[in-house]
Short mmCIF file of C-alpha atoms in Angstrom, two decimals:
data_model
loop_
_atom_site.label_atom_id
_atom_site.label_comp_id
_atom_site.label_asym_id
_atom_site.label_seq_id
_atom_site.Cartn_x
_atom_site.Cartn_y
_atom_site.Cartn_z
CA MET A 1 0.00 0.00 0.00
CA THR A 2 1.28 3.45 -0.85
CA GLU A 3 0.93 6.27 1.64
CA GLN A 4 -1.68 7.91 -0.61
CA THR A 5 -3.69 4.67 -0.86
CA ASN A 6 -3.53 4.28 2.92
CA LYS A 7 -4.99 7.67 3.59
CA GLN A 8 -7.64 7.73 0.90
CA GLU A 9 -8.87 4.13 1.02
CA THR A 10 -7.94 2.64 4.40
CA VAL A 11 -10.40 3.31 7.21
CA ILE A 12 -9.03 2.78 10.73
CA GLY A 13 -11.08 1.61 13.67
CA PHE A 14 -9.79 2.41 17.16
CA ILE A 15 -11.34 0.78 20.22
CA GLY A 16 -10.16 2.05 23.62
CA THR A 17 -9.55 5.80 23.77
CA GLY A 18 -8.22 6.00 27.31
CA ILE A 19 -5.14 7.68 28.74
CA MET A 20 -2.90 6.40 25.91
CA GLY A 21 -5.38 5.33 23.24
CA ALA A 22 -6.82 8.82 22.77
CA SER A 23 -3.41 10.23 21.84
CA MET A 24 -2.63 7.28 19.58
CA ALA A 25 -5.92 7.60 17.71
CA GLY A 26 -5.32 11.34 17.46
CA HIS A 27 -2.04 10.77 15.64
CA LEU A 28 -3.81 8.57 13.09
CA LEU A 29 -6.35 11.36 12.54
CA GLY A 30 -3.51 13.84 12.20
CA GLY A 31 -1.90 11.55 9.64
CA GLY A 32 -4.87 12.00 7.34
CA TYR A 33 -6.80 8.78 7.97
CA GLN A 34 -10.51 8.38 8.56
CA VAL A 35 -10.81 6.97 12.08
CA ASN A 36 -13.83 5.22 13.60
CA VAL A 37 -13.78 5.20 17.41
CA TYR A 38 -15.46 3.43 20.30
CA ASN A 39 -14.85 3.58 24.04
CA ARG A 40 -16.93 2.28 26.94
CA THR A 41 -16.97 5.80 28.42
CA LYS A 42 -18.06 7.88 25.46
CA SER A 43 -16.83 11.19 26.88
CA ARG A 44 -13.23 10.01 26.54
CA ALA A 45 -13.68 10.04 22.78
CA ASP A 46 -15.32 13.48 22.61
CA ALA A 47 -12.11 15.34 21.70
CA LEU A 48 -11.38 12.88 18.92
CA VAL A 49 -14.89 13.21 17.51
CA ALA A 50 -14.58 17.00 17.66
CA ASN A 51 -11.42 16.66 15.56
CA GLY A 52 -13.07 14.52 12.91
CA ALA A 53 -13.23 10.94 14.20
CA VAL A 54 -16.48 9.06 13.64
CA TRP A 55 -18.18 7.74 16.79
CA HIS A 56 -19.70 4.24 16.74
CA GLU A 57 -22.03 2.88 19.40
CA THR A 58 -20.50 -0.62 19.49
CA PRO A 59 -17.20 -2.37 18.75
CA GLN A 60 -19.13 -4.47 16.22
CA SER A 61 -20.07 -1.35 14.28
CA VAL A 62 -16.44 -0.20 14.28
CA SER A 63 -15.29 -3.55 12.92
CA GLU A 64 -17.96 -3.61 10.22
CA HIS A 65 -16.86 -0.22 8.87
CA SER A 66 -13.05 -0.42 9.18
CA ASP A 67 -10.26 -1.99 7.16
CA VAL A 68 -7.85 -2.02 10.09
CA VAL A 69 -9.04 -2.25 13.70
CA ILE A 70 -6.75 -1.30 16.59
CA THR A 71 -7.59 -2.18 20.18
CA MET A 72 -6.03 -0.51 23.23
CA LEU A 73 -7.80 -2.00 26.24
CA GLY A 74 -7.25 -2.52 29.95
CA TYR A 75 -7.15 -6.24 30.68
CA PRO A 76 -6.89 -9.60 28.89
CA VAL A 77 -10.53 -10.29 29.81
CA ASP A 78 -11.49 -7.14 27.89
CA VAL A 79 -9.45 -8.29 24.91
CA GLU A 80 -11.09 -11.72 24.97
CA GLU A 81 -14.57 -10.19 25.05
CA ILE A 82 -13.89 -7.70 22.27
CA TYR A 83 -12.36 -10.32 19.98
CA PHE A 84 -14.23 -13.54 20.77
CA GLY A 85 -17.67 -12.35 21.88
CA ALA A 86 -20.74 -12.95 19.69
CA SER A 87 -20.57 -9.30 18.61
CA GLY A 88 -16.77 -9.32 18.62
CA LEU A 89 -14.20 -8.43 16.03
CA LEU A 90 -13.37 -11.95 14.88
CA GLN A 91 -16.97 -12.64 13.89
CA ASN A 92 -17.84 -9.24 12.46
CA ALA A 93 -14.74 -7.69 10.88
CA LYS A 94 -14.70 -6.92 7.17
CA ALA A 95 -13.20 -9.54 4.89
CA LYS A 96 -9.38 -9.40 4.86
CA ALA A 97 -9.33 -6.84 7.68
CA ILE A 98 -6.21 -6.53 9.83
CA LEU A 99 -6.74 -6.58 13.60
CA ILE A 100 -4.04 -5.06 15.81
CA ASP A 101 -4.16 -5.52 19.57
CA MET A 102 -1.92 -2.95 21.24
CA THR A 103 -3.09 -3.85 24.74
CA THR A 104 -0.52 -5.41 27.04
CA SER A 105 -2.04 -8.86 27.23
CA SER A 106 -1.29 -12.56 27.44
CA PRO A 107 1.02 -14.13 24.82
CA SER A 108 -1.20 -17.21 24.74
CA LEU A 109 -4.27 -15.05 24.07
CA ALA A 110 -2.44 -13.28 21.24
CA LYS A 111 -1.74 -16.67 19.65
CA ARG A 112 -5.42 -17.68 19.98
CA ILE A 113 -6.55 -14.45 18.32
CA ALA A 114 -4.11 -14.94 15.44
CA GLU A 115 -5.24 -18.52 14.86
CA GLU A 116 -8.92 -17.63 14.88
CA ALA A 117 -8.32 -14.62 12.64
CA LEU A 118 -6.59 -16.83 10.09
CA ASN A 119 -9.52 -19.28 10.20
CA ASN A 120 -11.88 -16.38 9.46
CA GLY A 121 -9.90 -14.94 6.56
CA LEU A 122 -8.51 -12.10 8.67
CA ALA A 123 -5.05 -11.09 9.86
CA ALA A 124 -4.10 -10.33 13.45
CA LEU A 125 -1.02 -8.76 15.02
CA ASP A 126 -0.08 -8.27 18.67
CA ALA A 127 1.65 -4.90 19.02
CA PRO A 128 1.91 -3.81 22.67
CA VAL A 129 3.62 -0.52 23.42
CA SER A 130 5.89 1.10 25.98
CA GLY A 131 6.38 4.77 26.74
CA GLY A 132 3.38 5.71 28.85
CA ASP A 133 1.23 8.78 28.47
CA VAL A 134 4.17 10.97 27.43
CA GLY A 135 5.28 8.56 24.71
CA ALA A 136 1.71 8.31 23.44
CA LYS A 137 1.25 12.09 23.34
CA GLU A 138 4.58 12.68 21.61
CA ALA A 139 4.15 9.76 19.15
CA ARG A 140 7.39 8.16 20.25
CA LEU A 141 6.16 4.88 21.68
CA SER A 142 8.22 1.73 21.50
CA ILE A 143 6.08 -0.81 19.63
CA MET A 144 6.77 -4.57 19.76
CA VAL A 145 5.07 -6.55 17.02
CA GLY A 146 4.19 -10.22 16.63
CA GLY A 147 2.45 -11.85 13.66
CA ALA A 148 3.06 -12.42 9.95
CA ASP A 149 5.76 -10.23 8.42
CA LYS A 150 3.60 -9.33 5.38
CA ASP A 151 0.87 -8.02 7.67
CA TYR A 152 3.42 -6.09 9.70
CA GLN A 153 4.75 -4.45 6.54
CA ALA A 154 1.21 -3.53 5.47
CA ILE A 155 0.40 -1.64 8.67
CA LEU A 156 3.87 -0.21 9.38
CA PRO A 157 2.87 3.29 8.09
CA LEU A 158 0.18 3.37 10.79
CA LEU A 159 2.56 2.31 13.54
CA GLU A 160 5.04 4.96 12.44
CA LEU A 161 2.44 7.64 13.23
CA MET A 162 2.28 6.44 16.84
CA GLY A 163 5.82 5.35 17.64
CA LYS A 164 9.52 5.75 16.92
CA ASN A 165 11.07 2.45 17.96
CA ILE A 166 9.07 -0.15 16.04
CA VAL A 167 10.50 -3.67 16.00
CA PHE A 168 9.06 -6.81 14.41
CA GLN A 169 9.72 -9.56 16.96
CA GLY A 170 8.44 -12.66 15.14
CA ALA A 171 5.39 -14.91 15.05
CA ALA A 172 2.07 -14.31 16.83
CA GLY A 173 2.60 -13.77 20.55
CA ALA A 174 6.17 -12.51 20.13
CA GLY A 175 5.09 -8.91 20.68
CA GLN A 176 3.44 -9.80 23.98
CA PHE A 177 6.41 -11.92 25.10
CA THR A 178 8.66 -8.92 24.39
CA LYS A 179 6.36 -6.58 26.32
CA MET A 180 6.62 -8.94 29.28
CA CYS A 181 10.42 -8.58 29.08
CA ASN A 182 9.87 -4.81 29.16
CA GLN A 183 7.59 -4.96 32.19
CA ILE A 184 9.91 -7.34 34.05
CA ALA A 185 12.78 -4.87 33.60
CA ILE A 186 10.63 -1.91 34.65
CA ALA A 187 9.33 -3.64 37.79
CA SER A 188 12.69 -4.12 39.46
CA ASN A 189 13.95 -0.80 38.11
CA MET A 190 11.09 1.09 39.78
CA ILE A 191 12.10 -0.48 43.08
CA GLY A 192 15.64 0.81 42.54
CA VAL A 193 14.47 4.31 41.53
CA SER A 194 12.21 4.56 44.58
CA GLU A 195 14.85 3.25 46.96
CA ALA A 196 17.54 5.58 45.57
CA LEU A 197 15.37 8.66 45.99
CA ALA A 198 14.22 7.53 49.45
CA TYR A 199 17.85 7.04 50.48
CA ALA A 200 18.79 10.50 49.16
CA LYS A 201 15.95 12.06 51.12
CA ARG A 202 16.83 10.27 54.35
CA ALA A 203 20.51 11.24 53.92
CA GLY A 204 19.52 14.90 53.77
CA LEU A 205 20.47 15.38 50.13
CA ASP A 206 18.63 17.46 47.57
CA GLN A 207 16.90 14.84 45.42
CA GLU A 208 16.92 16.95 42.27
CA THR A 209 20.67 17.51 42.56
CA VAL A 210 21.23 13.80 43.16
CA LEU A 211 19.15 13.00 40.08
CA LYS A 212 21.37 15.24 37.92
CA SER A 213 24.36 13.09 38.82
CA ILE A 214 22.96 9.59 38.73
CA GLU A 215 20.67 9.75 35.69
CA ALA A 216 23.63 10.51 33.43
CA GLY A 217 25.71 7.57 34.66
CA ALA A 218 25.42 3.81 34.80
CA ALA A 219 22.20 4.06 36.85
CA GLY A 220 20.43 5.93 34.07
CA SER A 221 17.05 4.64 32.90
CA TRP A 222 13.80 5.90 31.40
CA SER A 223 12.06 5.51 34.75
CA LEU A 224 14.76 7.43 36.59
CA SER A 225 14.73 10.35 34.13
CA ASN A 226 10.97 10.54 33.53
CA LEU A 227 9.37 9.29 36.74
CA GLY A 228 12.09 10.36 39.16
CA PRO A 229 11.20 14.06 38.75
CA ARG A 230 7.53 13.24 39.27
CA ILE A 231 8.33 11.43 42.51
CA ILE A 232 10.39 14.40 43.75
CA LYS A 233 7.50 16.78 42.99
CA GLY A 234 4.99 14.50 44.70
CA ASP A 235 3.24 13.96 41.37
CA PHE A 236 1.75 10.47 41.38
CA ALA A 237 -0.78 11.04 38.60
CA PRO A 238 -0.93 8.08 36.21
CA GLY A 239 1.13 7.85 33.10
CA PHE A 240 0.45 4.17 33.58
CA TYR A 241 -1.93 2.94 36.27
CA VAL A 242 -0.78 0.85 39.21
CA LYS A 243 -3.75 -1.47 38.67
CA HIS A 244 -2.72 -2.08 35.07
CA PHE A 245 0.90 -2.67 36.03
CA ILE A 246 -0.14 -5.28 38.59
CA LYS A 247 -2.11 -6.93 35.77
CA ASP A 248 1.04 -6.98 33.64
CA ILE A 249 3.12 -8.41 36.48
CA LYS A 250 0.55 -11.17 36.95
CA ILE A 251 0.68 -12.04 33.24
CA ALA A 252 4.49 -12.09 33.29
CA ILE A 253 4.66 -14.33 36.36
CA GLU A 254 2.10 -16.76 34.93
CA SER A 255 3.93 -16.82 31.60
CA ALA A 256 7.28 -17.39 33.33
CA GLU A 257 5.78 -20.28 35.29
CA GLU A 258 4.59 -21.83 32.02
CA LEU A 259 8.20 -21.54 30.82
CA GLY A 260 9.54 -23.10 34.03
CA LEU A 261 11.27 -19.89 35.09
CA SER A 262 11.42 -18.26 38.54
CA LEU A 263 11.59 -14.44 38.68
CA PRO A 264 12.35 -13.35 42.27
CA GLY A 265 12.68 -9.65 41.46
CA LEU A 266 9.29 -9.59 39.79
CA THR A 267 7.74 -11.51 42.66
CA LEU A 268 9.05 -8.88 45.10
CA ALA A 269 7.71 -6.09 42.91
CA ARG A 270 4.27 -7.69 42.91
CA SER A 271 4.19 -7.82 46.70
CA LEU A 272 5.17 -4.14 46.95
CA TYR A 273 2.63 -3.01 44.37
CA GLU A 274 -0.06 -5.02 46.12
CA GLN A 275 0.67 -2.88 49.19
CA LEU A 276 -0.22 0.16 47.08
CA ILE A 277 -3.61 -1.37 46.35
CA VAL A 278 -4.19 -1.68 50.11
CA LEU A 279 -3.32 2.03 50.39
CA GLY A 280 -5.98 2.85 47.77
CA GLU A 281 -3.44 3.83 45.13
CA GLU A 282 -4.67 1.59 42.30
CA ASN A 283 -5.40 4.59 40.08
CA SER A 284 -2.07 6.29 40.74
CA GLY A 285 0.93 6.04 38.44
CA THR A 286 3.56 3.32 38.84
CA GLN A 287 5.90 5.87 40.46
CA ALA A 288 3.62 5.75 43.52
CA LEU A 289 5.72 2.77 44.60
CA TYR A 290 7.83 5.43 46.34
CA LYS A 291 5.03 5.75 48.92
CA VAL A 292 5.61 2.15 50.01
CA ILE A 293 9.39 2.53 50.10
CA PHE A 294 9.47 5.90 51.87
CA ALA A 295 6.72 6.87 54.29
CA GLU A 296 7.31 10.42 55.51
#
């Protein structure tokens, strides 16, 4: 497909216009595509509709009127319902449509979706993302893709509107396996970021000055540079919800168990994040882990 053909003939469906999905769908609109949208809470799609997106009352309606359907949902159970339900995408998508699940979900579910899509004359890709709300707003998400290479090549122009680091990882499920690697690394790293800043505070140091030194050295990480300043300012608003991160940790641990692998760092992270749930912080950002590490 040429870029001109994409924009004039390819209609995009986007289901899930939440904290990240709204920005992602907005970039597709800005790229010149017609975009059909659906979200359980309609008001979260209002800005997109005001900018030219077409609202649909059901996911089924989106799938019936779109050539490519992208989903950006909360939990694997949501993905299963949207894809496999009687009014779901797999039963109602247009012939030869390409379905792209960008939710962080189960690798085994991604494989099931791909198999069923193939049986129905459709194509499916798993393409989870990393980068949080900032990455989504600035269209510089890291996108990890699993599925057939020919389908990946066909939708690459769309992914390039939403992300900068786009890597084809292999067969169906490979994108989700890679996202689990990402979440595993983040989980232990957030413990380190929180502990480092708590230690600086208790030692009587200026946390911002400490951050200037350590983020440029061997300790540097995305979480340290982007979430460290939020922690210092007491900003625990979600770029990525605690409740969704716990969901990801659960998926990763279950997947690791299926592979016969023990992940002690991830297990510790789960126990700490579960303490945040007890504190009522499920809708805070992942940087709220600092509140468990350092109670003032």
